[in-house]
mmCIF file of C-alpha atoms and ligand atoms in Angstrom:
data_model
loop_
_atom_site.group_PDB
_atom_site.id
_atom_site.type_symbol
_atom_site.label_atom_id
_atom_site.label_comp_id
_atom_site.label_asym_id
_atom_site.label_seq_id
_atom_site.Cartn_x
_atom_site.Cartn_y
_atom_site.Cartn_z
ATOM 1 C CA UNK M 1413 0.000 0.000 0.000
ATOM 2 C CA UNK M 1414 0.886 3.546 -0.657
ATOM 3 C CA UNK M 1415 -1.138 5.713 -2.113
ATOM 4 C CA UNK M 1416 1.699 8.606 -2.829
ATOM 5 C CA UNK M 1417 2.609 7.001 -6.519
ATOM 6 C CA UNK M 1418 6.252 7.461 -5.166
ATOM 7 C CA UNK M 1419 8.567 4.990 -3.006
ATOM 8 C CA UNK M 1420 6.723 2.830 -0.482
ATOM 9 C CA UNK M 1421 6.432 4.996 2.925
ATOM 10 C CA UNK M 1422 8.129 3.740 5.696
ATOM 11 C CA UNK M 1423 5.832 5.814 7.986
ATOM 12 C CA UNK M 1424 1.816 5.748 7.746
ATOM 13 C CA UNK M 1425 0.094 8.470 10.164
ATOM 14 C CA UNK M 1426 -3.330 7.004 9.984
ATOM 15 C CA UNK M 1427 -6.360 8.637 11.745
ATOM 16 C CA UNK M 1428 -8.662 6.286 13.397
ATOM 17 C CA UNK M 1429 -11.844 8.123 13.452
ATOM 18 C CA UNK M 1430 -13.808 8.677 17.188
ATOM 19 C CA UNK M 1431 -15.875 5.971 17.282
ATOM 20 C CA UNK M 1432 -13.979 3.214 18.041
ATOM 21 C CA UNK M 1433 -13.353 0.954 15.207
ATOM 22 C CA UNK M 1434 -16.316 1.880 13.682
ATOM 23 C CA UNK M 1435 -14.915 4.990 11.993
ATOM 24 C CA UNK M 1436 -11.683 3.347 10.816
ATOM 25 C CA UNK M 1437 -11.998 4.435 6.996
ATOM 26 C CA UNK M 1438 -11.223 1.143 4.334
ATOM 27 C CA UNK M 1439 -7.380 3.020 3.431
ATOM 28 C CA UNK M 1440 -6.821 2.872 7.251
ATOM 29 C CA UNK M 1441 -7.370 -0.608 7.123
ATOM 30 C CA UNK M 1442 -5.336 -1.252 4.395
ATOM 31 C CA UNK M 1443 -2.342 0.855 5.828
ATOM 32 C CA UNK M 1444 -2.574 -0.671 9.132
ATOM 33 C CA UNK M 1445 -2.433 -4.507 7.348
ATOM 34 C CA UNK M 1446 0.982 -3.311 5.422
ATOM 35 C CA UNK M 1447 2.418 -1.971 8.793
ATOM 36 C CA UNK M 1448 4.705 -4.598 11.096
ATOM 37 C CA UNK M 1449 3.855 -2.063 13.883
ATOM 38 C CA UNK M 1450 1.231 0.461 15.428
ATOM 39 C CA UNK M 1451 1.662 2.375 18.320
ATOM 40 C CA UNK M 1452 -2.021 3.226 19.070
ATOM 41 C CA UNK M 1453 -3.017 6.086 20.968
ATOM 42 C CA UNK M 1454 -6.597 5.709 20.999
ATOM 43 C CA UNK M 1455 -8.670 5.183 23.950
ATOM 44 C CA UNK M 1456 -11.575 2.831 23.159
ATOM 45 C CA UNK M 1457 -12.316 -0.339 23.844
ATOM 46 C CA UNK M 1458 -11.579 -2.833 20.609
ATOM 47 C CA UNK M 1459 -9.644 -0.688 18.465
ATOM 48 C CA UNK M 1460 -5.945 -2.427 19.751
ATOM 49 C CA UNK M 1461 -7.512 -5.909 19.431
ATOM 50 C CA UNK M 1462 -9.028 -4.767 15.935
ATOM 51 C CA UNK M 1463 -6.151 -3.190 14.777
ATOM 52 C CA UNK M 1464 -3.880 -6.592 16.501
ATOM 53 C CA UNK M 1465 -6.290 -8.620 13.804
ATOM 54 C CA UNK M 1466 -5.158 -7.034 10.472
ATOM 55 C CA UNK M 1467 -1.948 -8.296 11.522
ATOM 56 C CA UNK M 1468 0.581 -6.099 13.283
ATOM 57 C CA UNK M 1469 2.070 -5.680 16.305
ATOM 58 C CA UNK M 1470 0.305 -2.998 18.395
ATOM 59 C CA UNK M 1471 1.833 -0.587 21.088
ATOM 60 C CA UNK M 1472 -0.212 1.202 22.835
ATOM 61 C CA UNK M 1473 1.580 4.758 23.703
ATOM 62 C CA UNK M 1474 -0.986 6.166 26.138
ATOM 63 C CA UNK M 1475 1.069 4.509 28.847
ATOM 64 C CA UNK M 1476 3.458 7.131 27.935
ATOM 65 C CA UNK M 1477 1.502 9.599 29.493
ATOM 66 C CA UNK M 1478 2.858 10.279 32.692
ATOM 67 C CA UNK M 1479 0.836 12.250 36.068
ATOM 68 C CA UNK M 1480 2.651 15.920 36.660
ATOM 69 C CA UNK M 1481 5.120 15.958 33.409
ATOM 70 C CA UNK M 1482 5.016 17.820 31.019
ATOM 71 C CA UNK M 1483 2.689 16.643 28.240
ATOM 72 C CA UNK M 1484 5.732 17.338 25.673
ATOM 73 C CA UNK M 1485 8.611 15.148 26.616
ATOM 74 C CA UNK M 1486 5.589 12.121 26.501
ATOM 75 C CA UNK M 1487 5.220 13.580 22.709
ATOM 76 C CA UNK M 1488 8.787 12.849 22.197
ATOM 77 C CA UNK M 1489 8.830 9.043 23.468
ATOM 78 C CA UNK M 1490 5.969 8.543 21.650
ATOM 79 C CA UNK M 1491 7.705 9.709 18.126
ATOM 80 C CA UNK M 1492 10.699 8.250 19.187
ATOM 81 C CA UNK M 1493 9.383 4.816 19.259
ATOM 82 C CA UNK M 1494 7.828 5.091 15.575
ATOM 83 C CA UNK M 1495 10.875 6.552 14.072
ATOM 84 C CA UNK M 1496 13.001 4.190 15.775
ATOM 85 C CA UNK M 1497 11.010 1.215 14.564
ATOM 86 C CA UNK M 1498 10.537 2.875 10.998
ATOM 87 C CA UNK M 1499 14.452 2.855 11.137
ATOM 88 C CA UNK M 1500 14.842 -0.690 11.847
ATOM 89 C CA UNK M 1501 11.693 -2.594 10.776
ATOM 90 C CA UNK M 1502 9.788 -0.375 8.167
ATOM 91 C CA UNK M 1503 6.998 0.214 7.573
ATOM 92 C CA UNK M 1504 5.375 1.587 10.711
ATOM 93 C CA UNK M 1505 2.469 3.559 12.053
ATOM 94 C CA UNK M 1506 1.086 5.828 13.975
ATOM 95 C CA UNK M 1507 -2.602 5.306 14.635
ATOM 96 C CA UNK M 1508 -4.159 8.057 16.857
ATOM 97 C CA UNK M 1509 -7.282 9.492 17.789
ATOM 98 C CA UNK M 1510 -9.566 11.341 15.561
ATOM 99 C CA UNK M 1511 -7.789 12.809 12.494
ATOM 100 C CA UNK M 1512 -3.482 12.398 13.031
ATOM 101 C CA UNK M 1513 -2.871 16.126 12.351
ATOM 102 C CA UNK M 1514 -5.864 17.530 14.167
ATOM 103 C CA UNK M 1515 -3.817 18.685 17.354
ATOM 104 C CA UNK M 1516 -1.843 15.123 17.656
ATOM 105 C CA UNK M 1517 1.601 16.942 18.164
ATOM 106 C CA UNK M 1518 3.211 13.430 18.407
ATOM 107 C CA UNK M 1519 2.110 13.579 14.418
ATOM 108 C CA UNK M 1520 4.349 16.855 14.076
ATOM 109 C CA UNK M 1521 7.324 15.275 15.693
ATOM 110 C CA UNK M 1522 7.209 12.596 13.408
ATOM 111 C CA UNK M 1523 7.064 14.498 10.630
ATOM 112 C CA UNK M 1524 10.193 16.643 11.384
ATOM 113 C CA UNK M 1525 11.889 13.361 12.434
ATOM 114 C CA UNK M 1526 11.195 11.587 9.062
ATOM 115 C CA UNK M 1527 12.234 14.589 7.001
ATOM 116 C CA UNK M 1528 15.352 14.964 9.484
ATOM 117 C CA UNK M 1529 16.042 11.078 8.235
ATOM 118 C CA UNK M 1530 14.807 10.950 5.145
ATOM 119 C CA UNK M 1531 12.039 8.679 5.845
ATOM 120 C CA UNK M 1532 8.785 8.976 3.568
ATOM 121 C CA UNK M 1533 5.623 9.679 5.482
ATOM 122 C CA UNK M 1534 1.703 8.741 4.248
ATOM 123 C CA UNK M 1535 -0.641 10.618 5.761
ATOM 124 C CA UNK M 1536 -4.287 8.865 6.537
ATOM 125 C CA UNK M 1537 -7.086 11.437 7.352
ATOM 126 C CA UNK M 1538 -9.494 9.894 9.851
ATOM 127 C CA UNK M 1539 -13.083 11.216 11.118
ATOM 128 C CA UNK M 1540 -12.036 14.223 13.394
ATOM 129 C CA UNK M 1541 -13.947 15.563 16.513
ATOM 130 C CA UNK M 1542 -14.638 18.644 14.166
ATOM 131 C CA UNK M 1543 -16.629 16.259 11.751
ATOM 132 C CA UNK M 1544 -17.999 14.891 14.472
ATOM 133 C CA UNK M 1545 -19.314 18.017 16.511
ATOM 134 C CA UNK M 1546 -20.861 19.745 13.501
ATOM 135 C CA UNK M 1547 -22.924 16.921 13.234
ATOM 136 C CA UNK M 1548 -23.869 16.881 16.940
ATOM 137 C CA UNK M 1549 -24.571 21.010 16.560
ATOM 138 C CA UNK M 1550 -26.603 20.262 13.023
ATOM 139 C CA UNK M 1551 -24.407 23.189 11.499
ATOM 140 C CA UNK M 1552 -22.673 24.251 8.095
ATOM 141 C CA UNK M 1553 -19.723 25.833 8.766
ATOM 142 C CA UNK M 1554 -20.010 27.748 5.604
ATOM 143 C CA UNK M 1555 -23.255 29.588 6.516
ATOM 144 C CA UNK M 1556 -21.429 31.830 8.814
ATOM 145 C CA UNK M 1557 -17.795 31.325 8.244
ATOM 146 C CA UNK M 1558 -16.114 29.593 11.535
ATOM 147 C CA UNK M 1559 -12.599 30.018 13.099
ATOM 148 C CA UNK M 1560 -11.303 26.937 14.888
ATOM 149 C CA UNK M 1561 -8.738 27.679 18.101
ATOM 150 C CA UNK M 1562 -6.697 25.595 20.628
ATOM 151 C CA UNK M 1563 -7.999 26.792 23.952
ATOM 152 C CA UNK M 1564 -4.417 27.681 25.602
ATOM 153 C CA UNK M 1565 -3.555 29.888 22.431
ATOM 154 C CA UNK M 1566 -6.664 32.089 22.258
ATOM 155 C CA UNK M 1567 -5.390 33.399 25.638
ATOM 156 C CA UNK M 1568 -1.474 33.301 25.385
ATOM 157 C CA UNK M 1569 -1.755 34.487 21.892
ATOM 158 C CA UNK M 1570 -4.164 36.981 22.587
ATOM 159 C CA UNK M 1571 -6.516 36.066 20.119
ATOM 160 C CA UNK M 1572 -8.850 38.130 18.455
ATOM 161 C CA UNK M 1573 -12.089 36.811 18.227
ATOM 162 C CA UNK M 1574 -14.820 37.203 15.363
ATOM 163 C CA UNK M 1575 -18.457 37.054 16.824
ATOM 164 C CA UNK M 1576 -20.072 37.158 13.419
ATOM 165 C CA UNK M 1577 -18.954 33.568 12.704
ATOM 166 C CA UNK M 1578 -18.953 30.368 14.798
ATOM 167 C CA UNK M 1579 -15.908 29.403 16.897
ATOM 168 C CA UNK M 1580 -14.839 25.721 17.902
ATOM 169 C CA UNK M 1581 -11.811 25.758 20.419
ATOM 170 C CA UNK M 1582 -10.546 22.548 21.710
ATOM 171 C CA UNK M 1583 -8.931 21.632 24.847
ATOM 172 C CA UNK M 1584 -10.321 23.884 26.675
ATOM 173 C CA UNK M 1585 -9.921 21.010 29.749
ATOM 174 C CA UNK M 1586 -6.265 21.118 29.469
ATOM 175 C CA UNK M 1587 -6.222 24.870 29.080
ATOM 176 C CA UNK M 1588 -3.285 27.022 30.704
ATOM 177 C CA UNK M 1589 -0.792 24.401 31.588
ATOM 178 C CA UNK M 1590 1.483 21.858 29.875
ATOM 179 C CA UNK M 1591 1.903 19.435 32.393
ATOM 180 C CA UNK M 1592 -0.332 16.451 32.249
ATOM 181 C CA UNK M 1593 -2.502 15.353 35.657
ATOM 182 C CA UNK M 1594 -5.269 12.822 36.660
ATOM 183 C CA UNK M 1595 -6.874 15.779 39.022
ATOM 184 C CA UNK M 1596 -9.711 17.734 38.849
ATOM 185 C CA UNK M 1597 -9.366 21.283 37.439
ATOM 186 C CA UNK M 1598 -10.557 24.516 39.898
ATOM 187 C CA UNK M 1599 -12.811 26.605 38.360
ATOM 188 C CA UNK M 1600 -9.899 29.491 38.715
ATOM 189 C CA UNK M 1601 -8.622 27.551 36.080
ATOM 190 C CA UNK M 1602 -10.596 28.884 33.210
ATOM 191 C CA UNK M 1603 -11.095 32.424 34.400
ATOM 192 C CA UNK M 1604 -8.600 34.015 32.329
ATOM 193 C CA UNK M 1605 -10.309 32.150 28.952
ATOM 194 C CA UNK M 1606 -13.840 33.560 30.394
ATOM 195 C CA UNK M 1607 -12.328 36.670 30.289
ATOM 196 C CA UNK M 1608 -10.607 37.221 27.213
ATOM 197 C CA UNK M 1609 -13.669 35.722 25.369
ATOM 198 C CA UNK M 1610 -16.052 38.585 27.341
ATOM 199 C CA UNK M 1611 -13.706 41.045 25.915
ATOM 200 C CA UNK M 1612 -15.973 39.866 22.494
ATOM 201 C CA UNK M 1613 -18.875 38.263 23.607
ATOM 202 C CA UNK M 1614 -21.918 39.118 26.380
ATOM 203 C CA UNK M 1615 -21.720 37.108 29.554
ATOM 204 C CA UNK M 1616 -25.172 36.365 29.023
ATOM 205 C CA UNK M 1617 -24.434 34.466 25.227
ATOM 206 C CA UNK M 1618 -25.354 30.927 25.631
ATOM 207 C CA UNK M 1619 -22.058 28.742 24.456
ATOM 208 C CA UNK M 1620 -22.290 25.016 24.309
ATOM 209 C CA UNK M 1621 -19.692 22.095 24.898
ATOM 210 C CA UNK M 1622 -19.897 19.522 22.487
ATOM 211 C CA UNK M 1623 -19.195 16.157 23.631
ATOM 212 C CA UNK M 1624 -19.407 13.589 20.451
ATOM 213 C CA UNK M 1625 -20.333 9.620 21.329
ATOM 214 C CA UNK M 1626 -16.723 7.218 20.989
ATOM 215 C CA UNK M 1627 -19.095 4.827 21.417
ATOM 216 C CA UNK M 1628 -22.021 3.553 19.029
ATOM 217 C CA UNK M 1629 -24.106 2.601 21.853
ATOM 218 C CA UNK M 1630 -22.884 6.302 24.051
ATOM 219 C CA UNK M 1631 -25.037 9.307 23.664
ATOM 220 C CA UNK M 1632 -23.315 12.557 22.569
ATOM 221 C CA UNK M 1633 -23.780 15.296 25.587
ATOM 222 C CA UNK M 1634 -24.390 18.746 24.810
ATOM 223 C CA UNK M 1635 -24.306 21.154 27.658
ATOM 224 C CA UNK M 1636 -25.398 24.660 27.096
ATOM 225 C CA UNK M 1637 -24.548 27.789 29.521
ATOM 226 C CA UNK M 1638 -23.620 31.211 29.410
ATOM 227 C CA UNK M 1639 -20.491 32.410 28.920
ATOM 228 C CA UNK M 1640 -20.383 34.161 31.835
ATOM 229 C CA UNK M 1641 -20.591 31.313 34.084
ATOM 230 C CA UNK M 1642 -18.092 29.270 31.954
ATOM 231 C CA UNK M 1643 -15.390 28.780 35.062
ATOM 232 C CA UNK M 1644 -17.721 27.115 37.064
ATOM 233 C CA UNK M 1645 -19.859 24.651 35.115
ATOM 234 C CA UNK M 1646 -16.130 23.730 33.235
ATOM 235 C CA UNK M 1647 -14.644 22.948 36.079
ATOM 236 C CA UNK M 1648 -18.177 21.723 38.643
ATOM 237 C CA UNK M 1649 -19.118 19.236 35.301
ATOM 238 C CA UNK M 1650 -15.471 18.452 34.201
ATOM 239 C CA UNK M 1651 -16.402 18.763 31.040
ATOM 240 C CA UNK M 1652 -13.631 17.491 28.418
ATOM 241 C CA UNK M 1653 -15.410 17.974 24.829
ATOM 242 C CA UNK M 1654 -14.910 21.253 22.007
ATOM 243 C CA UNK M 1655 -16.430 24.462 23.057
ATOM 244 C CA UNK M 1656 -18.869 25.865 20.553
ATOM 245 C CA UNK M 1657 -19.388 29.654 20.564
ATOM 246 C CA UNK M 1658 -22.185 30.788 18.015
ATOM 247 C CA UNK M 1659 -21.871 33.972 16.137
ATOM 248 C CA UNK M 1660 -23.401 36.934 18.818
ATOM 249 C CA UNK M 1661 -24.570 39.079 15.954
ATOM 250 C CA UNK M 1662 -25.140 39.249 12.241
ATOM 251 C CA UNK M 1663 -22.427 40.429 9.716
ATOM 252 C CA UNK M 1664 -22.470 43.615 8.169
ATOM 253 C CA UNK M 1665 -22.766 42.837 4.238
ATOM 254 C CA UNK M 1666 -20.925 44.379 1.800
ATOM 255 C CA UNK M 1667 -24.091 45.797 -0.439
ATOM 256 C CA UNK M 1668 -22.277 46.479 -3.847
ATOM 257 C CA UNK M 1669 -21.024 42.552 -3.842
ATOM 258 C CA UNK M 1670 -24.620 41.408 -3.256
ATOM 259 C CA UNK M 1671 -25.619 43.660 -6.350
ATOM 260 C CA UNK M 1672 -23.277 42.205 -8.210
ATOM 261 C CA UNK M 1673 -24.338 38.642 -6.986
ATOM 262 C CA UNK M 1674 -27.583 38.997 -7.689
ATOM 263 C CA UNK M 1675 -27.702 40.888 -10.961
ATOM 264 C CA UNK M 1676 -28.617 38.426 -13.492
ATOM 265 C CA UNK M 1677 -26.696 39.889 -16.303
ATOM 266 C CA UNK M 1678 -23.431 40.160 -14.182
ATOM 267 C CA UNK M 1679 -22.450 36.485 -14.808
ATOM 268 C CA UNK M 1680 -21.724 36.747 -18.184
ATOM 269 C CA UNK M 1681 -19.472 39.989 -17.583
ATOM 270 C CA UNK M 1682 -17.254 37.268 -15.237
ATOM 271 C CA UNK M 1683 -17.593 34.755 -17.337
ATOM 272 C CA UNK M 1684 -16.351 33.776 -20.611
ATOM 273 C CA UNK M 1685 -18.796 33.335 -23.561
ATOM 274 C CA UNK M 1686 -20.194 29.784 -24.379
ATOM 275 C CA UNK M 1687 -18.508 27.522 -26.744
HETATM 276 C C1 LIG N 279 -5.677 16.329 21.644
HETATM 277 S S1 LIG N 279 -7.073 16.897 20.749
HETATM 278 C C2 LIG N 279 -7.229 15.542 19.611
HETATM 279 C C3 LIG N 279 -8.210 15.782 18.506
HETATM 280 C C4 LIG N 279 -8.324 14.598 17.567
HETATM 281 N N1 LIG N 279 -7.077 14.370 16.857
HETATM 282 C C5 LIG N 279 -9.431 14.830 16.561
HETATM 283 O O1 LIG N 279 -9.192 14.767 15.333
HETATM 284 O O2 LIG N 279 -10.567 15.055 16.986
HETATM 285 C C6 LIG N 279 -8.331 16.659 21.943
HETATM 286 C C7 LIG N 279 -9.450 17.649 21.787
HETATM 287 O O3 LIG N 279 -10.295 17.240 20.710
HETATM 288 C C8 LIG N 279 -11.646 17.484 21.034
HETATM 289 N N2 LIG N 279 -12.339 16.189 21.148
HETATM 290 C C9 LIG N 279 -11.787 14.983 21.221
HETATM 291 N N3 LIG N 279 -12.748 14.043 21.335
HETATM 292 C C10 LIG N 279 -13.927 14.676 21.332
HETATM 293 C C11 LIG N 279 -15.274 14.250 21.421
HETATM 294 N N4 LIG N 279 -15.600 12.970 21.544
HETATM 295 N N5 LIG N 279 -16.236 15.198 21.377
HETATM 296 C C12 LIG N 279 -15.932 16.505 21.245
HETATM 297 N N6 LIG N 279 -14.675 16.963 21.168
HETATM 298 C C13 LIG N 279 -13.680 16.061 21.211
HETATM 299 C C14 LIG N 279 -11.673 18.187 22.382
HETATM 300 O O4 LIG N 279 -11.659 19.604 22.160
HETATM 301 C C15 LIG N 279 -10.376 17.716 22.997
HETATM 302 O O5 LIG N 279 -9.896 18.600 23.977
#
């Protein structure tokens, strides 16, 4: 398998969807089966022994995880044992969560790795939480336009915000630290995100955190609040899913492109003739 029409990859980064095996996509499959080895980092019950059954052998890398550390130098085991094993028993994979380059830093370290080495890399795109959630919200991201952030960058980053379009931010449960822990978060925690987000939206604005099933038979949980309360019910609920922050107000619209839009005859000005 290798689906670049150049020299068999010695790496696969394949994206195992959210729900468990059911999400794995047919090219996952088939990238898995050419692999000798996967180091999973997927959560759910079945996908190792699933995975096990197309015939490689499967690490699983969550155990890499490791109470007060920082989250990154677990990132850098974790790429260090697929470019190790690329190195001397190719080809390998890394089968994560979700979609592999949908904030799956261990994916970025084995990129720069590979290209350090010279090691090619297939990329596998898998069912992300973001396909996920808009399903669970019933919305189009195109009808209003919608930014996507990582929670701890809106705030170190000083983000500016849009309220005329939607806004997804993930991990807002592991906002404001890099250090990994099994505890409970205080709801001081997420004060300073509360407040950078009032700096562009009402404390009264109803926001929403979207947590999609990674189960068939588990219900997706949608819990609704205002924004203005968002410290406490983040941190009373634990809640662990994507933040969804609908638009506040309607755009202002640009009147001479809708004109143009609309103006029947304008077409064929943009357009060349037929034929
Ligand atoms: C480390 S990122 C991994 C994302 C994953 N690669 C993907 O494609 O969805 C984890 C963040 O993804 C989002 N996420 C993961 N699973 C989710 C779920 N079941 N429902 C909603 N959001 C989820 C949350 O924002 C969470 O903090």
């Amino acid at each position: 398998v290798t689906g670049t029409g150049r020299r068999a990859p010695e790496i696969y980064l394949v994206g195992l969807g959210i729900q468990g095996v059911r999400h794995l996509t047919r090219e996952a499959e088939d990238c898995l089966a050419a692999c000798r080895d996967v180091f999973l980092l997927h959560p759910t019950f079945g996908v190792a022994e699933f995975v096990g059954a197309l015939g490689p052998a499967v690490h699983d890398l969550l155990a890499e995880y490791v109470a007060d550390e920082d989250r990154v130098l677990a990132y850098r085991r974790m790429a260090t044992h697929v470019v190790s094993a690329a190195l001397e028993r190719p080809p390998t994979a890394l089968a994560t969560y979700g979609h592999p380059l949908v904030l799956t830093y261990p994916s970025t370290l084995v990129q720069r790795g590979a290209a350090e080495l010279g090691l090619q890399v297939y990329v596998v795109p898998g069912i992300s939480s973001l396909d996920t959630v808009l399903v669970d919200l019933g919305i189009d991201p195109g009808t209003t336009g919608m930014a996507i952030h990582e929670a701890s960058s809106v705030v170190l980053e000083r983000k500016h915000l849009d309220d005329t379009i939607a806004t997804l931010v993930l991990q807002l449960s592991a906002f404001g630290s890099a250090y990994h822990t099994p505890s409970a978060s205080r709801p001081s925690r997420f004060a300073p995100f509360r407040d950078h987000l009032l700096e562009y939206f009402p404390a009264t604005h109803v926001v929403t955190d979207v947590q999609s099933a990674t189960f068939p038979i588990l219900p997706r949980v949608l819990t609704p609040f205002a924004l203005g309360d968002l410290a406490e019910v983040y941190a009373n609920e634990q809640l662990g899913g994507t933040l969804f922050i609908p638009p506040a107000r309607a755009p202002e619209l640009d009147e001479d492109v809708l004109r143009i839009m609309h103006d029947p005859l304008a077409i064929g000005r943009l357009t060349y003739p037929p034929g």
